[in-house]
Amino acid sequence: MSIDPGSYTPIYRQLADLLRVRIEAGEFAPGESLPSETRIAQEYEVGRDTVRDALAALRNEGAIITVKGAGSQVRPQHDVAVVRVDGRARVAARMPSSAEKRQLKLTDGTPVLVVHREGRDEEVHPADRTQLDVGD
Amino acid sequence: MSIDPGSYTPIYRQLADLLRVRIEAGEFAPGESLPSETRIAQEYEVGRDTVRDALAALRNEGAIITVKGAGSQVRPQHDVAVVRVDGRARVAARMPSSAEKRQLKLTDGTPVLVVHREGRDEEVHPADRTQLDVGD
DNA sequence: GCCCATTTGTCCGTATGTATA
DNA sequence: TTATACATACGGACAAATGGG
């Protein structure tokens, strides 16, 4: 499979799909680095900006993380903290505000879980390392 | 408040902050269009690319939605469907796969809620129009 | 239905700054 | 210190979608 410049699907999206397949196939282990943007641009014969668009898409869907100066890697799996939610509650999810993102040290593509309970403050949990245990 | 090109905070981020403030102040109602990228670029005297970076940040945090050919608008609030979750369950949140994004017609910056229950199929709900009612 | 102006999307280029190793 | 890699910011050009007339 390769890139078709004549396709109606944008190149950066085709490239993101190709990289996603390689990631899911296990070609890059979690925590392992992908090739550099320049390298990928050479391999697929596209501009670096196009590569960056593809990597941005993968970041925003939580597939990879990127560290300035160091490169991109498959998103490492965190240990999951199971948070018990007693009693009746409302649970929602959303993207963090920029303040929450800083405070909780959230990477791009990481939502938060929000727990509302009667008479209590709202709880906000990072979704990349939290599961809720609810009910009963 | 204005943009300081000499700041250590990137221009596109300063611009995103400025626009976020204007949105939160109610200058643009939900569903109401923001000025065009070109217009914003002129107003703040920055390149269109910088404006696009700022708008992308706002999209990915769920603050706005953008429609090709039509512009960006403050994210309209959906009616929330409350989904009752009976019994014990595990609840998580993550960004949708590209397939889920298409199927559920999710806009950028919209996570999904995932409900795991013993002996049942996993349930996936769009977080921009779903809340879970859990417990008891 | 069609045309047209507007607007966003895609893709490329260059240059410079900053973080990492 | 040096080299590599990503981040930011500007520019231009054309494609594609929208909406109004």
mmCIF file of C-alpha atoms in Angstrom, chain A residues 49-136:
data_model
loop_
_atom_site.group_PDB
_atom_site.id
_atom_site.type_symbol
_atom_site.label_atom_id
_atom_site.label_comp_id
_atom_site.label_asym_id
_atom_site.label_seq_id
_atom_site.Cartn_x
_atom_site.Cartn_y
_atom_site.Cartn_z
ATOM 1 C CA ASP A 49 4.437 19.936 6.512
ATOM 2 C CA THR A 50 2.312 17.093 5.179
ATOM 3 C CA VAL A 51 4.035 14.708 7.568
ATOM 4 C CA ARG A 52 3.351 17.111 10.416
ATOM 5 C CA ASP A 53 -0.345 17.214 9.527
ATOM 6 C CA ALA A 54 -0.455 13.413 9.592
ATOM 7 C CA LEU A 55 1.337 13.223 12.946
ATOM 8 C CA ALA A 56 -0.949 15.920 14.369
ATOM 9 C CA ALA A 57 -3.960 13.777 13.418
ATOM 10 C CA LEU A 58 -2.433 10.755 15.169
ATOM 11 C CA ARG A 59 -1.623 12.867 18.245
ATOM 12 C CA ASN A 60 -5.140 14.216 18.499
ATOM 13 C CA GLU A 61 -6.639 10.753 18.343
ATOM 14 C CA GLY A 62 -4.318 9.640 21.102
ATOM 15 C CA ALA A 63 -2.258 7.226 19.027
ATOM 16 C CA ILE A 64 1.132 8.867 19.500
ATOM 17 C CA ILE A 65 2.871 11.455 21.610
ATOM 18 C CA THR A 66 5.496 13.865 20.360
ATOM 19 C CA VAL A 67 8.365 15.358 22.317
ATOM 20 C CA LYS A 68 10.105 18.404 20.934
ATOM 21 C CA GLY A 69 13.637 17.632 19.949
ATOM 22 C CA ALA A 70 13.214 13.928 20.569
ATOM 23 C CA GLY A 71 10.589 12.715 18.115
ATOM 24 C CA SER A 72 7.252 10.888 18.142
ATOM 25 C CA GLN A 73 6.503 7.580 19.773
ATOM 26 C CA VAL A 74 3.595 5.219 20.122
ATOM 27 C CA ARG A 75 1.591 6.322 23.137
ATOM 28 C CA PRO A 76 2.883 4.419 26.154
ATOM 29 C CA GLN A 77 0.216 2.723 28.247
ATOM 30 C CA HIS A 78 -0.083 4.093 31.755
ATOM 31 C CA ASP A 79 -0.951 1.983 34.730
ATOM 32 C CA VAL A 80 -4.668 2.465 35.203
ATOM 33 C CA ALA A 81 -5.920 3.751 38.525
ATOM 34 C CA VAL A 82 -9.384 2.406 39.235
ATOM 35 C CA VAL A 83 -11.474 4.999 41.011
ATOM 36 C CA ARG A 84 -14.466 3.723 42.910
ATOM 37 C CA VAL A 85 -17.612 5.823 42.521
ATOM 38 C CA ASP A 86 -20.085 5.144 45.312
ATOM 39 C CA GLY A 87 -23.772 5.887 45.029
ATOM 40 C CA ARG A 88 -25.613 7.711 42.335
ATOM 41 C CA ALA A 89 -23.600 9.935 40.011
ATOM 42 C CA ARG A 90 -23.471 11.541 36.615
ATOM 43 C CA VAL A 91 -20.436 10.819 34.457
ATOM 44 C CA ALA A 92 -19.307 12.835 31.449
ATOM 45 C CA ALA A 93 -16.175 13.242 29.345
ATOM 46 C CA ARG A 94 -14.657 16.206 27.560
ATOM 47 C CA MET A 95 -11.344 17.651 26.470
ATOM 48 C CA PRO A 96 -9.446 19.427 29.244
ATOM 49 C CA SER A 97 -9.168 23.170 29.439
ATOM 50 C CA SER A 98 -5.669 24.448 28.802
ATOM 51 C CA ALA A 99 -5.271 24.984 32.558
ATOM 52 C CA GLU A 100 -6.337 21.401 33.348
ATOM 53 C CA LYS A 101 -4.029 20.139 30.648
ATOM 54 C CA ARG A 102 -1.074 21.795 32.346
ATOM 55 C CA GLN A 103 -2.023 20.855 35.879
ATOM 56 C CA LEU A 104 -2.722 17.199 35.122
ATOM 57 C CA LYS A 105 0.202 16.993 32.687
ATOM 58 C CA LEU A 106 -2.045 15.695 29.944
ATOM 59 C CA THR A 107 -0.678 14.987 26.497
ATOM 60 C CA ASP A 108 -2.542 15.881 23.315
ATOM 61 C CA GLY A 109 -5.448 13.580 22.594
ATOM 62 C CA THR A 110 -6.199 12.864 26.245
ATOM 63 C CA PRO A 111 -9.748 13.599 27.475
ATOM 64 C CA VAL A 112 -10.865 13.876 31.092
ATOM 65 C CA LEU A 113 -13.592 11.990 32.925
ATOM 66 C CA VAL A 114 -15.905 14.167 34.982
ATOM 67 C CA VAL A 115 -17.916 12.821 37.906
ATOM 68 C CA HIS A 116 -20.811 14.848 39.282
ATOM 69 C CA ARG A 117 -22.289 13.799 42.617
ATOM 70 C CA GLU A 118 -25.013 15.379 44.639
ATOM 71 C CA GLY A 119 -23.596 17.804 47.154
ATOM 72 C CA ARG A 120 -19.999 17.188 46.228
ATOM 73 C CA ASP A 121 -17.401 18.966 44.182
ATOM 74 C CA GLU A 122 -16.991 17.805 40.643
ATOM 75 C CA GLU A 123 -14.174 15.296 40.166
ATOM 76 C CA VAL A 124 -11.922 15.483 37.130
ATOM 77 C CA HIS A 125 -9.768 12.490 36.190
ATOM 78 C CA PRO A 126 -7.226 12.045 33.377
ATOM 79 C CA ALA A 127 -8.677 9.461 30.997
ATOM 80 C CA ASP A 128 -5.325 7.991 29.985
ATOM 81 C CA ARG A 129 -4.725 6.624 33.473
ATOM 82 C CA THR A 130 -8.132 6.349 35.090
ATOM 83 C CA GLN A 131 -11.096 4.019 34.926
ATOM 84 C CA LEU A 132 -14.211 4.439 37.007
ATOM 85 C CA ASP A 133 -15.683 1.538 38.922
ATOM 86 C CA VAL A 134 -19.350 2.404 39.241
ATOM 87 C CA GLY A 135 -22.586 0.929 40.518
ATOM 88 C CA ASP A 136 -23.802 -1.501 43.150
#
